[in-house]
Short mmCIF file of N, CA and C in Angstrom, two decimals:
data_model
loop_
_atom_site.label_atom_id
_atom_site.label_comp_id
_atom_site.label_asym_id
_atom_site.label_seq_id
_atom_site.Cartn_x
_atom_site.Cartn_y
_atom_site.Cartn_z
N MET A 4 0.76 23.05 -10.82
CA MET A 4 0.36 22.43 -9.57
C MET A 4 1.60 21.89 -8.85
N SER A 5 1.75 22.20 -7.57
CA SER A 5 2.92 21.76 -6.84
C SER A 5 2.71 20.36 -6.28
N GLU A 6 3.84 19.66 -6.07
CA GLU A 6 3.82 18.32 -5.52
C GLU A 6 3.48 18.35 -4.05
N ALA A 7 2.72 17.36 -3.57
CA ALA A 7 2.42 17.26 -2.14
C ALA A 7 3.73 16.99 -1.40
N PRO A 8 3.90 17.60 -0.23
CA PRO A 8 5.14 17.37 0.52
C PRO A 8 5.22 15.91 0.98
N LEU A 9 6.44 15.43 1.08
CA LEU A 9 6.71 14.06 1.48
C LEU A 9 6.65 13.97 3.01
N VAL A 10 5.44 14.08 3.53
CA VAL A 10 5.24 14.09 4.98
C VAL A 10 4.06 13.20 5.34
N CYS A 11 4.30 12.29 6.27
CA CYS A 11 3.21 11.46 6.80
C CYS A 11 2.56 12.23 7.94
N ARG A 12 1.23 12.22 7.96
CA ARG A 12 0.48 12.91 9.00
C ARG A 12 0.08 11.90 10.07
N SER A 13 0.92 11.73 11.08
CA SER A 13 0.67 10.74 12.12
C SER A 13 -0.58 11.06 12.94
N ASP A 14 -1.02 12.31 12.90
CA ASP A 14 -2.22 12.70 13.66
C ASP A 14 -3.51 12.50 12.88
N ALA A 15 -3.42 12.07 11.63
CA ALA A 15 -4.60 11.99 10.76
C ALA A 15 -5.56 10.86 11.15
N LEU A 16 -5.07 9.82 11.78
CA LEU A 16 -5.90 8.65 12.03
C LEU A 16 -6.43 8.53 13.45
N GLY A 17 -5.74 9.07 14.43
CA GLY A 17 -6.13 8.86 15.82
C GLY A 17 -5.74 7.46 16.26
N PRO A 18 -5.83 7.17 17.56
CA PRO A 18 -5.38 5.88 18.09
C PRO A 18 -6.10 4.68 17.47
N ALA A 19 -7.40 4.75 17.34
CA ALA A 19 -8.15 3.61 16.77
C ALA A 19 -7.79 3.41 15.30
N GLY A 20 -7.66 4.49 14.55
CA GLY A 20 -7.29 4.39 13.14
C GLY A 20 -5.89 3.84 12.95
N ARG A 21 -4.95 4.27 13.79
CA ARG A 21 -3.58 3.75 13.71
C ARG A 21 -3.55 2.26 14.04
N ALA A 22 -4.33 1.85 15.04
CA ALA A 22 -4.39 0.44 15.41
C ALA A 22 -4.98 -0.39 14.27
N ARG A 23 -6.03 0.12 13.65
CA ARG A 23 -6.64 -0.59 12.53
C ARG A 23 -5.69 -0.66 11.35
N HIS A 24 -5.00 0.43 11.07
CA HIS A 24 -4.01 0.46 9.99
C HIS A 24 -2.95 -0.61 10.23
N ALA A 25 -2.41 -0.67 11.44
CA ALA A 25 -1.38 -1.66 11.77
C ALA A 25 -1.91 -3.08 11.61
N ALA A 26 -3.14 -3.32 12.03
CA ALA A 26 -3.73 -4.65 11.91
C ALA A 26 -3.91 -5.03 10.44
N LEU A 27 -4.35 -4.08 9.63
CA LEU A 27 -4.52 -4.35 8.19
C LEU A 27 -3.18 -4.65 7.52
N VAL A 28 -2.17 -3.87 7.83
CA VAL A 28 -0.84 -4.08 7.24
C VAL A 28 -0.32 -5.47 7.63
N ALA A 29 -0.51 -5.85 8.90
CA ALA A 29 -0.06 -7.17 9.35
C ALA A 29 -0.82 -8.27 8.61
N GLU A 30 -2.12 -8.11 8.45
CA GLU A 30 -2.92 -9.11 7.74
C GLU A 30 -2.52 -9.20 6.27
N LEU A 31 -2.29 -8.06 5.64
CA LEU A 31 -1.87 -8.06 4.24
C LEU A 31 -0.48 -8.67 4.07
N ALA A 32 0.41 -8.40 5.01
CA ALA A 32 1.75 -8.99 4.95
C ALA A 32 1.67 -10.50 5.11
N GLU A 33 0.75 -10.96 5.93
CA GLU A 33 0.55 -12.39 6.14
C GLU A 33 0.11 -13.09 4.85
N ALA A 34 -0.56 -12.36 3.98
CA ALA A 34 -0.99 -12.92 2.69
C ALA A 34 0.19 -13.12 1.75
N GLN A 35 1.38 -12.70 2.16
CA GLN A 35 2.63 -12.84 1.43
C GLN A 35 2.52 -12.35 -0.03
N PRO A 36 2.28 -11.07 -0.16
CA PRO A 36 2.17 -10.53 -1.53
C PRO A 36 3.51 -10.58 -2.25
N ALA A 37 3.44 -10.68 -3.57
CA ALA A 37 4.63 -10.49 -4.38
C ALA A 37 4.90 -9.00 -4.38
N VAL A 38 6.14 -8.61 -4.19
CA VAL A 38 6.49 -7.19 -4.10
C VAL A 38 7.45 -6.86 -5.22
N GLU A 39 7.14 -5.79 -5.92
CA GLU A 39 7.98 -5.34 -7.03
C GLU A 39 8.41 -3.91 -6.76
N GLU A 40 9.70 -3.67 -6.88
CA GLU A 40 10.19 -2.30 -6.71
C GLU A 40 9.98 -1.54 -8.01
N LEU A 41 9.38 -0.38 -7.92
CA LEU A 41 9.17 0.49 -9.06
C LEU A 41 10.13 1.67 -8.97
N GLU A 42 10.23 2.44 -10.02
CA GLU A 42 11.13 3.60 -10.02
C GLU A 42 10.81 4.57 -8.88
N ASN A 43 9.53 4.77 -8.60
CA ASN A 43 9.13 5.76 -7.60
C ASN A 43 8.22 5.18 -6.52
N GLY A 44 8.37 3.87 -6.24
CA GLY A 44 7.56 3.25 -5.20
C GLY A 44 7.60 1.73 -5.30
N PHE A 45 6.47 1.11 -4.98
CA PHE A 45 6.37 -0.35 -4.98
C PHE A 45 5.03 -0.78 -5.54
N ALA A 46 4.99 -2.03 -6.02
CA ALA A 46 3.73 -2.65 -6.40
C ALA A 46 3.60 -3.94 -5.60
N PHE A 47 2.42 -4.17 -5.07
CA PHE A 47 2.13 -5.36 -4.28
C PHE A 47 1.07 -6.17 -5.02
N ARG A 48 1.32 -7.45 -5.19
CA ARG A 48 0.39 -8.31 -5.91
C ARG A 48 -0.15 -9.36 -4.93
N PHE A 49 -1.47 -9.34 -4.77
CA PHE A 49 -2.16 -10.25 -3.85
C PHE A 49 -3.02 -11.23 -4.64
N PRO A 50 -3.27 -12.42 -4.07
CA PRO A 50 -4.24 -13.32 -4.71
C PRO A 50 -5.61 -12.64 -4.76
N SER A 51 -6.35 -12.93 -5.80
CA SER A 51 -7.68 -12.32 -5.95
C SER A 51 -8.68 -13.06 -5.06
N ARG A 52 -8.81 -12.57 -3.84
CA ARG A 52 -9.75 -13.13 -2.87
C ARG A 52 -10.63 -11.98 -2.38
N PRO A 53 -11.95 -12.19 -2.29
CA PRO A 53 -12.84 -11.10 -1.85
C PRO A 53 -12.43 -10.48 -0.52
N TYR A 54 -12.05 -11.29 0.47
CA TYR A 54 -11.68 -10.72 1.75
C TYR A 54 -10.41 -9.87 1.65
N LEU A 55 -9.47 -10.27 0.78
CA LEU A 55 -8.25 -9.47 0.60
C LEU A 55 -8.56 -8.16 -0.09
N PHE A 56 -9.45 -8.20 -1.07
CA PHE A 56 -9.84 -6.95 -1.73
C PHE A 56 -10.41 -5.97 -0.71
N LEU A 57 -11.28 -6.45 0.17
CA LEU A 57 -11.87 -5.56 1.18
C LEU A 57 -10.81 -5.00 2.12
N ARG A 58 -9.84 -5.82 2.51
CA ARG A 58 -8.76 -5.34 3.40
C ARG A 58 -7.89 -4.33 2.66
N VAL A 59 -7.56 -4.62 1.42
CA VAL A 59 -6.74 -3.70 0.61
C VAL A 59 -7.46 -2.36 0.48
N ALA A 60 -8.74 -2.40 0.15
CA ALA A 60 -9.51 -1.15 -0.03
C ALA A 60 -9.56 -0.35 1.27
N GLU A 61 -9.75 -1.02 2.39
CA GLU A 61 -9.78 -0.31 3.68
C GLU A 61 -8.40 0.28 3.99
N TRP A 62 -7.34 -0.49 3.74
CA TRP A 62 -5.98 0.00 3.98
C TRP A 62 -5.70 1.23 3.11
N ILE A 63 -6.10 1.19 1.83
CA ILE A 63 -5.87 2.32 0.94
C ILE A 63 -6.55 3.57 1.50
N GLY A 64 -7.77 3.44 1.99
CA GLY A 64 -8.48 4.58 2.55
C GLY A 64 -7.74 5.20 3.72
N LEU A 65 -7.22 4.37 4.60
CA LEU A 65 -6.47 4.88 5.76
C LEU A 65 -5.13 5.47 5.31
N GLU A 66 -4.47 4.80 4.40
CA GLU A 66 -3.15 5.25 3.94
C GLU A 66 -3.25 6.63 3.29
N ARG A 67 -4.30 6.86 2.54
CA ARG A 67 -4.48 8.16 1.87
C ARG A 67 -4.66 9.29 2.88
N GLN A 68 -5.24 8.97 4.03
CA GLN A 68 -5.43 10.00 5.06
C GLN A 68 -4.10 10.42 5.68
N CYS A 69 -3.25 9.43 5.99
CA CYS A 69 -2.01 9.78 6.70
C CYS A 69 -0.86 10.13 5.77
N CYS A 70 -0.91 9.69 4.52
CA CYS A 70 0.17 9.98 3.57
C CYS A 70 -0.41 10.52 2.27
N PRO A 71 -0.85 11.78 2.27
CA PRO A 71 -1.51 12.34 1.09
C PRO A 71 -0.60 12.49 -0.13
N PHE A 72 0.70 12.36 0.05
CA PHE A 72 1.63 12.49 -1.07
C PHE A 72 1.66 11.22 -1.93
N LEU A 73 1.09 10.13 -1.44
CA LEU A 73 1.12 8.87 -2.18
C LEU A 73 0.08 8.84 -3.29
N GLU A 74 0.46 8.21 -4.38
CA GLU A 74 -0.49 7.91 -5.45
C GLU A 74 -0.67 6.39 -5.40
N ILE A 75 -1.90 5.96 -5.20
CA ILE A 75 -2.17 4.53 -5.02
C ILE A 75 -3.10 4.06 -6.13
N GLY A 76 -2.68 3.01 -6.83
CA GLY A 76 -3.48 2.44 -7.90
C GLY A 76 -3.91 1.03 -7.53
N LEU A 77 -5.11 0.66 -7.93
CA LEU A 77 -5.66 -0.66 -7.65
C LEU A 77 -6.16 -1.25 -8.96
N VAL A 78 -5.63 -2.43 -9.32
CA VAL A 78 -5.98 -3.06 -10.59
C VAL A 78 -6.22 -4.55 -10.36
N PHE A 79 -7.26 -5.08 -10.99
CA PHE A 79 -7.45 -6.52 -11.05
C PHE A 79 -6.80 -6.98 -12.34
N GLU A 80 -5.76 -7.80 -12.21
CA GLU A 80 -5.01 -8.22 -13.39
C GLU A 80 -5.58 -9.50 -13.98
N HIS A 81 -5.54 -9.54 -15.29
CA HIS A 81 -5.94 -10.73 -16.02
C HIS A 81 -4.78 -11.08 -16.93
N PRO A 82 -4.35 -12.27 -17.10
CA PRO A 82 -4.98 -13.52 -16.71
C PRO A 82 -4.51 -14.06 -15.36
N THR A 83 -3.67 -13.33 -14.64
CA THR A 83 -3.14 -13.86 -13.38
C THR A 83 -4.17 -13.88 -12.26
N ALA A 84 -5.29 -13.21 -12.47
CA ALA A 84 -6.35 -13.15 -11.45
C ALA A 84 -5.77 -12.70 -10.11
N SER A 85 -5.04 -11.60 -10.16
CA SER A 85 -4.46 -11.07 -8.93
C SER A 85 -4.87 -9.61 -8.75
N ILE A 86 -4.72 -9.16 -7.52
CA ILE A 86 -4.99 -7.76 -7.17
C ILE A 86 -3.62 -7.07 -7.12
N ARG A 87 -3.45 -6.03 -7.91
CA ARG A 87 -2.18 -5.30 -7.92
C ARG A 87 -2.40 -3.91 -7.36
N VAL A 88 -1.61 -3.57 -6.35
CA VAL A 88 -1.68 -2.26 -5.72
C VAL A 88 -0.34 -1.58 -5.93
N SER A 89 -0.35 -0.46 -6.65
CA SER A 89 0.89 0.30 -6.81
C SER A 89 0.83 1.50 -5.87
N VAL A 90 1.94 1.72 -5.19
CA VAL A 90 2.06 2.83 -4.24
C VAL A 90 3.29 3.61 -4.66
N THR A 91 3.07 4.81 -5.19
CA THR A 91 4.16 5.61 -5.72
C THR A 91 4.05 7.04 -5.21
N GLY A 92 5.09 7.81 -5.49
CA GLY A 92 5.08 9.21 -5.07
C GLY A 92 6.34 9.92 -5.51
N PRO A 93 6.56 11.10 -4.98
CA PRO A 93 7.74 11.89 -5.36
C PRO A 93 9.04 11.26 -4.87
N ALA A 94 10.14 11.85 -5.27
CA ALA A 94 11.46 11.37 -4.85
C ALA A 94 11.49 11.20 -3.33
N GLY A 95 12.03 10.09 -2.89
CA GLY A 95 12.11 9.79 -1.47
C GLY A 95 11.01 8.88 -0.97
N THR A 96 10.01 8.64 -1.81
CA THR A 96 8.87 7.82 -1.41
C THR A 96 9.29 6.40 -1.03
N LYS A 97 10.18 5.80 -1.81
CA LYS A 97 10.60 4.42 -1.51
C LYS A 97 11.25 4.33 -0.14
N ASP A 98 12.04 5.31 0.23
CA ASP A 98 12.68 5.29 1.54
C ASP A 98 11.64 5.36 2.66
N VAL A 99 10.64 6.20 2.48
CA VAL A 99 9.56 6.31 3.48
C VAL A 99 8.81 4.99 3.57
N LEU A 100 8.48 4.41 2.44
CA LEU A 100 7.73 3.14 2.44
C LEU A 100 8.54 2.01 3.07
N ARG A 101 9.82 1.95 2.75
CA ARG A 101 10.67 0.91 3.36
C ARG A 101 10.69 1.04 4.89
N ALA A 102 10.74 2.28 5.36
CA ALA A 102 10.83 2.52 6.81
C ALA A 102 9.49 2.31 7.52
N GLU A 103 8.39 2.62 6.84
CA GLU A 103 7.09 2.65 7.52
C GLU A 103 6.13 1.53 7.13
N LEU A 104 6.42 0.81 6.07
CA LEU A 104 5.47 -0.18 5.57
C LEU A 104 6.14 -1.55 5.44
N PRO A 105 5.85 -2.45 6.38
CA PRO A 105 6.50 -3.77 6.33
C PRO A 105 6.27 -4.53 5.03
N LEU A 106 5.21 -4.21 4.30
CA LEU A 106 4.97 -4.89 3.02
C LEU A 106 6.11 -4.64 2.05
N ALA A 107 6.79 -3.51 2.14
CA ALA A 107 7.84 -3.14 1.20
C ALA A 107 9.16 -3.86 1.47
N SER A 108 9.27 -4.56 2.57
CA SER A 108 10.55 -5.17 2.92
C SER A 108 10.97 -6.32 2.00
N GLY A 109 10.02 -6.92 1.29
CA GLY A 109 10.34 -8.03 0.39
C GLY A 109 10.52 -7.60 -1.06
N ALA A 110 10.77 -6.33 -1.28
CA ALA A 110 10.84 -5.80 -2.65
C ALA A 110 12.02 -6.34 -3.42
N GLN A 111 11.77 -6.55 -4.72
CA GLN A 111 12.82 -6.93 -5.64
C GLN A 111 12.81 -5.98 -6.82
N ALA A 112 13.98 -5.54 -7.20
CA ALA A 112 14.09 -4.61 -8.33
C ALA A 112 13.81 -5.30 -9.63
#
């Protein structure tokens, strides 16, 4: 099986979808997630709040449409009671995420 190309599909969401995606990313960034740099992407850790889970789930759905090369994992961690979202992909994924996803700007190795 071949790897999905490292290409974001800017036409996948349409104007309303892109606007919603931007609003969700801004709201998630406002939650000030802990950001961890991974070998092939990033992990974002959010407080376990029902409204944040809903925003994260909606964002994941939109992100998968425009960036099919991403592998996105969602885990409820115990005992920290946090929501962990890992966003990984093929070589070059971190550069794309840094450029396109403001959540990745606070990453620490």
